[in-house]
CSV table of C-alpha atoms in Angstrom, one decimal:
chain,number,residue,atom,x,y,z
A,845,MET,CA,51.5,150.3,-20.8
A,846,ASN,CA,53.2,151.8,-23.8
A,847,ASP,CA,51.5,153.9,-26.5
A,848,ARG,CA,51.4,151.1,-29.0
A,849,LEU,CA,49.4,148.9,-26.7
A,850,LEU,CA,47.2,151.8,-25.8
A,851,LEU,CA,46.4,152.4,-29.4
A,852,LEU,CA,45.7,148.7,-30.0
A,853,ALA,CA,43.4,148.3,-27.0
A,854,PRO,CA,40.4,150.4,-28.3
A,855,ARG,CA,40.5,148.3,-31.5
A,856,VAL,CA,40.3,145.1,-29.5
A,857,LEU,CA,37.6,146.6,-27.3
A,858,SER,CA,35.6,147.6,-30.5
A,859,VAL,CA,35.5,143.9,-31.5
A,860,VAL,CA,34.5,142.9,-28.0
A,861,GLY,CA,31.8,145.6,-28.1
A,862,ALA,CA,30.4,144.3,-31.4
A,863,ALA,CA,30.3,140.7,-30.0
A,864,THR,CA,28.6,142.0,-26.8
A,865,LEU,CA,26.0,143.8,-28.8
A,866,LEU,CA,25.3,140.7,-30.9
A,867,ALA,CA,24.8,138.7,-27.8
A,868,GLY,CA,22.5,141.3,-26.4
A,869,ILE,CA,20.5,141.5,-29.6
A,870,ALA,CA,20.0,137.7,-29.5
A,871,ARG,CA,19.1,137.8,-25.8
A,872,HIS,CA,16.5,140.5,-26.1
A,873,ALA,CA,15.0,139.4,-29.4
A,874,GLY,CA,14.7,135.8,-28.3
A,875,GLY,CA,13.4,136.5,-24.8
A,876,ASP,CA,9.8,137.1,-23.6
A,877,GLY,CA,10.2,140.9,-23.1
A,878,GLY,CA,7.4,141.7,-25.4
A,879,ALA,CA,7.5,145.1,-27.1
A,880,PRO,CA,10.1,146.6,-24.8
A,881,GLY,CA,12.4,143.6,-25.6
A,882,ALA,CA,11.9,144.1,-29.3
A,883,VAL,CA,12.7,147.8,-29.0
A,884,ALA,CA,15.8,146.9,-26.9
A,885,ALA,CA,17.0,144.5,-29.6
A,886,ALA,CA,16.5,147.2,-32.2
A,887,LEU,CA,18.3,149.8,-30.2
A,888,LEU,CA,21.2,147.4,-29.7
A,889,ALA,CA,21.3,146.7,-33.4
A,890,ALA,CA,21.3,150.4,-34.1
A,891,TYR,CA,24.3,150.8,-31.7
A,892,LEU,CA,26.1,148.0,-33.5
A,893,GLY,CA,25.4,149.7,-36.8
A,894,TRP,CA,26.9,152.9,-35.4
A,895,LEU,CA,30.0,151.0,-34.3
A,896,LEU,CA,30.4,149.5,-37.7
A,897,LEU,CA,29.9,152.8,-39.4
A,898,GLU,CA,32.9,154.2,-37.5
A,899,ALA,CA,35.0,151.1,-37.8
A,900,PRO,CA,37.0,152.3,-40.8
A,901,VAL,CA,38.1,155.3,-38.6
A,902,THR,CA,38.7,153.1,-35.6
A,903,PHE,CA,41.0,150.8,-37.5
A,904,ARG,CA,42.6,153.4,-39.7
A,905,ARG,CA,46.3,153.8,-39.1
A,906,ALA,CA,47.0,157.2,-37.5
A,907,ALA,CA,48.7,159.6,-39.9
A,908,ALA,CA,50.7,161.2,-37.0
A,909,PRO,CA,51.6,160.1,-33.5
A,910,PRO,CA,48.7,160.7,-31.1
A,911,ALA,CA,49.2,163.5,-28.6
A,912,ASP,CA,47.9,161.3,-25.8
A,913,ALA,CA,46.9,157.7,-26.4
A,914,ARG,CA,46.0,157.3,-22.8
A,915,THR,CA,42.7,159.0,-23.2
A,916,LEU,CA,41.6,156.2,-25.6
A,917,LEU,CA,41.4,153.4,-23.1
A,918,PRO,CA,38.9,154.8,-20.5
A,919,TYR,CA,36.8,156.2,-23.4
A,920,ALA,CA,36.6,152.7,-25.0
A,921,LEU,CA,36.1,150.9,-21.6
A,922,ALA,CA,33.2,153.1,-20.7
A,923,ARG,CA,31.4,152.3,-23.9
A,924,ILE,CA,32.0,148.6,-23.4
A,925,LEU,CA,30.5,148.8,-19.9
A,926,LEU,CA,27.5,150.7,-21.3
A,927,VAL,CA,26.7,148.2,-24.0
A,928,ALA,CA,27.4,145.2,-21.7
A,929,SER,CA,24.9,146.6,-19.1
A,930,ALA,CA,22.3,147.1,-21.8
A,931,SER,CA,22.9,143.6,-23.3
A,932,PHE,CA,22.7,141.6,-20.1
A,933,ALA,CA,20.9,143.5,-17.3
A,934,PRO,CA,17.1,143.1,-17.0
A,935,LEU,CA,15.0,145.7,-18.7
A,936,PRO,CA,13.3,148.1,-16.4
A,937,TRP,CA,10.1,148.2,-18.5
A,938,ASP,CA,7.4,145.6,-18.3
A,939,GLU,CA,5.2,146.8,-21.1
A,940,TRP,CA,5.3,149.2,-24.0
A,941,SER,CA,4.7,152.9,-23.5
A,942,PRO,CA,5.1,155.7,-26.1
A,943,TRP,CA,7.6,157.3,-23.7
A,944,LEU,CA,10.0,154.5,-24.5
A,945,ALA,CA,10.4,156.1,-28.0
A,946,VAL,CA,11.9,159.2,-26.4
A,947,PRO,CA,15.3,157.8,-25.4
A,948,ALA,CA,15.5,156.0,-28.7
A,949,ALA,CA,14.9,159.3,-30.5
A,950,VAL,CA,17.6,161.0,-28.4
A,951,PHE,CA,20.0,158.2,-29.3
A,952,GLY,CA,19.3,158.7,-33.0
A,953,ALA,CA,19.6,162.5,-32.8
A,954,GLY,CA,23.0,162.0,-31.1
A,955,VAL,CA,24.3,159.7,-33.8
A,956,VAL,CA,23.1,162.1,-36.5
A,957,LEU,CA,24.8,165.0,-34.8
A,958,ARG,CA,28.0,163.1,-34.5
A,959,GLN,CA,28.0,161.9,-38.1
A,960,ALA,CA,27.3,165.5,-39.3
A,961,ALA,CA,30.3,166.8,-37.4
A,962,ILE,CA,32.5,164.0,-38.7
A,963,ARG,CA,31.4,164.8,-42.3
A,964,THR,CA,32.2,168.4,-41.8
A,965,LEU,CA,35.7,167.7,-40.6
A,966,GLY,CA,36.4,165.2,-43.5
A,967,ARG,CA,40.0,164.1,-43.6
A,968,LEU,CA,40.8,166.0,-40.4
A,969,TYR,CA,38.6,163.7,-38.3
A,970,SER,CA,40.3,161.0,-36.3
A,971,HIS,CA,39.7,159.0,-33.2
A,972,HIS,CA,43.2,160.0,-32.1
A,973,VAL,CA,44.2,163.3,-30.4
A,974,MET,CA,46.7,164.7,-32.8
A,975,ARG,CA,47.6,167.5,-35.2
A,976,GLN,CA,47.8,166.6,-38.9
A,977,GLU,CA,49.9,168.1,-41.7
A,978,ASN,CA,48.5,171.4,-42.9
A,979,HIS,CA,46.0,171.3,-40.0
A,980,ARG,CA,43.4,174.1,-40.2
A,981,VAL,CA,40.6,175.4,-38.0
A,982,VAL,CA,37.1,174.3,-39.2
A,983,THR,CA,34.5,176.8,-38.3
A,984,GLY,CA,31.6,175.8,-40.6
A,985,GLY,CA,28.4,173.9,-39.9
A,986,LEU,CA,28.1,172.7,-36.3
A,987,TYR,CA,31.6,173.9,-35.6
A,988,GLY,CA,30.3,177.4,-35.8
A,989,ILE,CA,28.1,176.7,-32.7
A,990,VAL,CA,30.3,174.5,-30.5
A,991,ARG,CA,33.9,173.5,-30.6
A,992,HIS,CA,33.3,169.7,-30.2
A,993,PRO,CA,30.0,168.7,-31.8
A,994,ALA,CA,31.3,165.1,-32.5
A,995,TYR,CA,31.8,164.7,-28.7
A,996,ALA,CA,28.4,166.3,-28.0
A,997,GLY,CA,26.8,163.8,-30.4
A,998,MET,CA,28.6,161.0,-28.7
A,999,LEU,CA,27.4,162.0,-25.3
A,1000,LEU,CA,23.8,162.7,-26.4
A,1001,ALA,CA,23.6,159.3,-28.2
A,1002,ASN,CA,24.9,157.4,-25.2
A,1003,ALA,CA,22.7,159.3,-22.8
A,1004,GLY,CA,19.6,158.3,-24.8
A,1005,PHE,CA,20.9,154.7,-25.0
A,1006,ALA,CA,21.5,154.5,-21.2
A,1007,SER,CA,18.1,156.1,-20.4
A,1008,PHE,CA,16.3,153.4,-22.3
A,1009,PHE,CA,18.1,150.5,-20.4
A,1010,LEU,CA,18.3,152.5,-17.2
A,1011,ASN,CA,20.3,150.4,-14.8
A,1012,PRO,CA,23.1,151.4,-12.2
A,1013,ALA,CA,25.9,150.0,-14.3
A,1014,GLY,CA,24.7,151.9,-17.4
A,1015,VAL,CA,24.5,155.2,-15.4
A,1016,LEU,CA,28.0,154.6,-14.0
A,1017,ALA,CA,29.3,153.9,-17.6
A,1018,LEU,CA,27.7,157.1,-18.8
A,1019,LEU,CA,29.4,159.1,-16.0
A,1020,LEU,CA,32.8,157.5,-16.8
A,1021,LEU,CA,32.3,158.2,-20.5
A,1022,GLY,CA,31.5,161.9,-19.7
A,1023,ALA,CA,34.7,162.1,-17.6
A,1024,ALA,CA,36.7,160.5,-20.4
A,1025,VAL,CA,35.3,162.9,-23.0
A,1026,VAL,CA,36.2,165.9,-20.8
A,1027,TRP,CA,39.7,164.6,-20.4
A,1028,ARG,CA,40.0,164.0,-24.2
A,1029,ILE,CA,38.7,167.5,-24.9
A,1030,ARG,CA,41.3,169.1,-22.6
A,1031,VAL,CA,44.1,167.1,-24.2
A,1032,GLU,CA,42.9,167.8,-27.7
A,1033,GLU,CA,42.7,171.6,-27.0
A,1034,ARG,CA,46.3,171.6,-25.7
A,1035,ALA,CA,47.3,169.9,-28.9
A,1036,LEU,CA,45.4,172.4,-31.1
A,1037,ARG,CA,46.1,175.6,-29.3
A,1038,ASP,CA,49.1,176.5,-31.6
A,1039,VAL,CA,47.1,175.8,-34.8
A,1040,PRO,CA,46.8,179.3,-36.5
A,1041,GLY,CA,43.4,180.8,-35.6
A,1042,TYR,CA,42.4,178.2,-33.0
A,1043,ARG,CA,42.7,180.4,-29.9
A,1044,GLY,CA,40.5,183.1,-31.5
A,1045,TYR,CA,38.0,180.4,-32.6
A,1046,ALA,CA,37.9,178.8,-29.2
A,1047,ALA,CA,37.4,182.1,-27.4
A,1048,GLY,CA,34.1,182.7,-29.2
A,1049,ARG,CA,32.5,179.3,-28.8
A,1050,PRO,CA,31.6,176.9,-26.0
A,1051,ARG,CA,33.1,173.4,-26.0
A,1052,LEU,CA,29.9,171.2,-25.9
A,1053,LEU,CA,26.8,173.0,-24.8
A,1054,PRO,CA,26.1,176.8,-25.2
A,1055,GLY,CA,25.7,178.5,-21.9
A,1056,VAL,CA,27.0,175.5,-19.9
A,1057,TRP,CA,30.6,174.6,-21.0
C-alpha cells in the first residue's frame, strides 16, 4: 500500500467511525437499557463530538510529507474497533451505579488533556508524523511535564471509554491502540531528534507518564 492510500485510509475510517457512533447512539438511546443505556448513548455522543472537534486536523492537507504514514492505519483501526465494540456489544451493567460516572469522568479528563496539549502546540500540531518548516521545540504547559501529552490524553480518554463498555473486543482495541501509540511515538521521536534542542528536552522528561515511560 503506497503512502497516498495510507494517508487517505484514516480519513475514510474517521467517516466510518462517525457513522458507527451514530448507530451506537441510536441503539443505546432507543433500547431498554435504562440509566446505563442513557449514559452509554451520552458517552458515544461525546466521543462523536470529540471526533468532529478534531475533524479539521484529520482532513487538513499535510504541510510536509509524513515521516511514516504507516503508523496511521493501525492507530485509526484500533479506534474503529473500540467504538464498534461500544456501539454494538451488550452493556455489562444492568442498573445505574454512581461508579459508572468514574470511567465517564476519566474519558472527559483525557479529552481535556489532549485538547490542552493540541492548543499549546498550535500550528505545529498535526495527525501526521513530520517536521514542519521552522520547527521548534515546545516546552511550555503540559509539554514541560511529559513529551507527548496529546498521546497521553488520547490513551486516557480511550481507557475511560473502554472501561465503561467493558467487553473483550474493547479491551483488545485498547491494547492495539496503546501499541500503535508507542509505535507512533518512536517514529515521531526519530523524526524530531535533529530539531535544535530536542535531544536535551527529551532527556529531561518522560514520554507519557512520569516514573513509568
